[in-house]
Coordinates of C-alpha atoms in Angstrom, one line a residue:
M82 CA 19.9 9.5 4.4
G83 CA 19.3 10.0 8.1
W84 CA 19.6 6.3 8.9
T85 CA 22.8 6.0 6.9
A86 CA 24.3 9.2 8.4
A87 CA 23.5 8.0 11.9
T88 CA 24.7 4.4 11.5
G89 CA 27.4 4.8 8.9
S90 CA 26.0 1.9 6.9
L91 CA 23.5 1.3 4.2
D92 CA 21.6 -1.7 5.8
A93 CA 18.1 -3.1 5.9
G94 CA 17.0 -0.4 8.3
A95 CA 17.8 2.4 5.8
F96 CA 15.8 0.7 3.1
L97 CA 12.9 0.0 5.5
L98 CA 12.7 3.6 6.7
G99 CA 13.0 4.8 3.1
G100 CA 10.2 2.4 2.2
I101 CA 8.0 3.7 5.0
L102 CA 8.6 7.3 4.0
Y103 CA 8.0 6.5 0.3
S104 CA 4.7 4.7 1.0
W105 CA 3.4 7.3 3.4
Q106 CA 3.8 10.1 1.0
F107 CA 1.2 8.8 -1.5
P108 CA -1.9 8.8 0.9
H109 CA -0.7 12.1 2.2
F110 CA -0.1 14.0 -1.1
N111 CA -2.8 12.2 -3.1
A112 CA -5.4 13.1 -0.5
L113 CA -4.2 16.7 -0.4
S114 CA -4.2 17.1 -4.2
W115 CA -7.7 15.6 -4.3
G116 CA -9.1 18.5 -2.3
L117 CA -7.3 21.0 -4.6
R118 CA -7.9 19.3 -7.9
E119 CA -10.2 22.0 -9.2
D120 CA -7.5 24.7 -8.5
Y121 CA -4.9 22.5 -10.2
S122 CA -7.1 22.0 -13.2
R123 CA -7.8 25.7 -13.6
G124 CA -4.1 26.4 -13.2
G125 CA -3.2 23.9 -15.9
Y126 CA -1.2 21.6 -13.6
C127 CA -1.1 18.0 -14.7
M128 CA -1.8 16.4 -11.3
M129 CA -2.8 12.7 -11.0
S130 CA -6.0 13.8 -9.2
V131 CA -6.9 15.8 -12.3
T132 CA -5.7 13.6 -15.1
H133 CA -6.2 10.1 -13.6
P134 CA -8.6 10.4 -10.6
A135 CA -9.2 6.7 -10.2
L136 CA -5.5 6.0 -10.3
C137 CA -4.9 8.7 -7.6
R138 CA -7.3 7.0 -5.2
R139 CA -6.0 3.5 -6.1
V140 CA -2.4 4.5 -5.5
A141 CA -3.2 6.1 -2.1
L142 CA -5.0 2.9 -1.0
R143 CA -2.2 0.6 -2.3
H144 CA 0.4 2.5 -0.3
C145 CA -1.8 2.6 2.9
L146 CA -1.8 -1.2 2.7
A147 CA 2.0 -1.3 2.0
L148 CA 2.5 0.4 5.4
I149 CA 1.1 -2.7 7.1
G150 CA 3.6 -4.9 5.1
L151 CA 6.5 -2.7 5.8
S152 CA 5.7 -2.6 9.5
T153 CA 5.6 -6.4 9.5
A154 CA 8.9 -6.6 7.7
A155 CA 10.7 -4.5 10.4
P156 CA 11.2 -7.4 12.9
I157 CA 12.0 -9.9 10.0
L158 CA 14.9 -7.5 9.1
D159 CA 15.9 -7.2 12.8
V160 CA 15.2 -3.5 12.8
T161 CA 12.5 -3.8 15.5
T162 CA 11.1 -6.3 17.9
W163 CA 7.9 -8.2 17.1
T164 CA 6.0 -5.8 19.3
F165 CA 6.2 -3.2 16.6
P166 CA 3.9 -4.8 14.0
A167 CA 1.5 -5.6 16.7
I168 CA 1.2 -2.2 18.2
S169 CA 1.4 -0.4 14.9
L170 CA -1.4 -2.5 13.4
P171 CA -4.3 -0.4 14.7
I172 CA -3.0 2.9 13.3
N173 CA -2.0 1.1 10.0
L174 CA -5.5 -0.4 9.8
Y175 CA -7.0 3.0 10.4
I176 CA -5.1 4.7 7.7
S177 CA -5.9 1.8 5.4
Y178 CA -9.6 2.1 6.3
L179 CA -9.5 5.8 5.4
G180 CA -7.6 5.0 2.2
F181 CA -10.3 2.5 1.3
R182 CA -13.0 5.1 2.0
F183 CA -11.2 7.6 -0.1
Y184 CA -10.9 5.0 -2.9
T185 CA -14.7 4.1 -2.7
D186 CA -16.2 7.5 -1.9
A187 CA -14.0 9.7 -4.0
D188 CA -15.1 12.9 -2.3
R189 CA -13.6 15.8 -0.5
K190 CA -14.7 14.6 3.0
S191 CA -12.9 11.2 2.6
S192 CA -9.8 12.9 1.2
R193 CA -9.6 15.4 4.1
K194 CA -9.9 12.6 6.7
L195 CA -7.1 10.6 5.0
F196 CA -4.9 13.7 4.7
F197 CA -5.4 14.7 8.4
C198 CA -4.8 11.1 9.5
S199 CA -1.5 11.1 7.6
L200 CA -0.3 14.1 9.6
W201 CA -0.3 12.2 12.8
H202 CA 0.2 8.7 11.4
L203 CA 3.8 9.1 10.3
P204 CA 5.2 10.7 13.5
L205 CA 3.3 8.1 15.6
L206 CA 4.5 5.2 13.5
L207 CA 8.1 6.4 13.7
L208 CA 7.8 6.8 17.5
L209 CA 6.5 3.3 17.8
M210 CA 9.3 2.1 15.6
L211 CA 11.8 3.9 17.8
T212 CA 10.4 2.4 21.1
C213 CA 10.5 -1.1 19.6
K214 CA 14.0 -0.9 18.1
Q215 CA 16.3 -3.9 18.4
P216 CA 19.1 -3.3 20.9
P217 CA 22.5 -2.5 19.3
G218 CA 24.1 -5.7 18.1
G219 CA 20.8 -7.5 17.8
K220 CA 19.1 -9.7 20.3
C221 CA 20.9 -10.3 23.6
D222 CA 20.5 -13.1 26.1
K223 CA 19.3 -11.9 29.5
G224 CA 21.9 -14.0 31.3
E225 CA 25.0 -12.8 29.4
P226 CA 26.3 -9.3 29.4
Q227 CA 26.5 -7.7 26.0
S228 CA 30.0 -6.8 24.8

């Protein structure tokens, strides 16, 4: 919504940003719900961490990996420069590593690490995306003024 409100159009950037926010939420909330699953179970809440624990971990890992793909898609869609996938790769690999640890270890410690990583990952990823954005109107030649 924010992209569309700011640009006045529903273009590739809107879908890319929506995809990043969509994929980010799964490691964030699945890791959070893992640490609270005993409480959810006692309260009778049907959370994935209670009803399908393996699926909870698998979905978190899958969406951590999707963040790498989405970051790589940004310059293909002319939303960012090719610098973005390169400089976002370390933080995307780190959250994916923590997602893998959560998937394999299935414990409170790994879920907490993934959750706390997700708190700084999204703002940093969006900041990197902003600093690597394509100039208005796409690429410009250095020799010609942009109209």
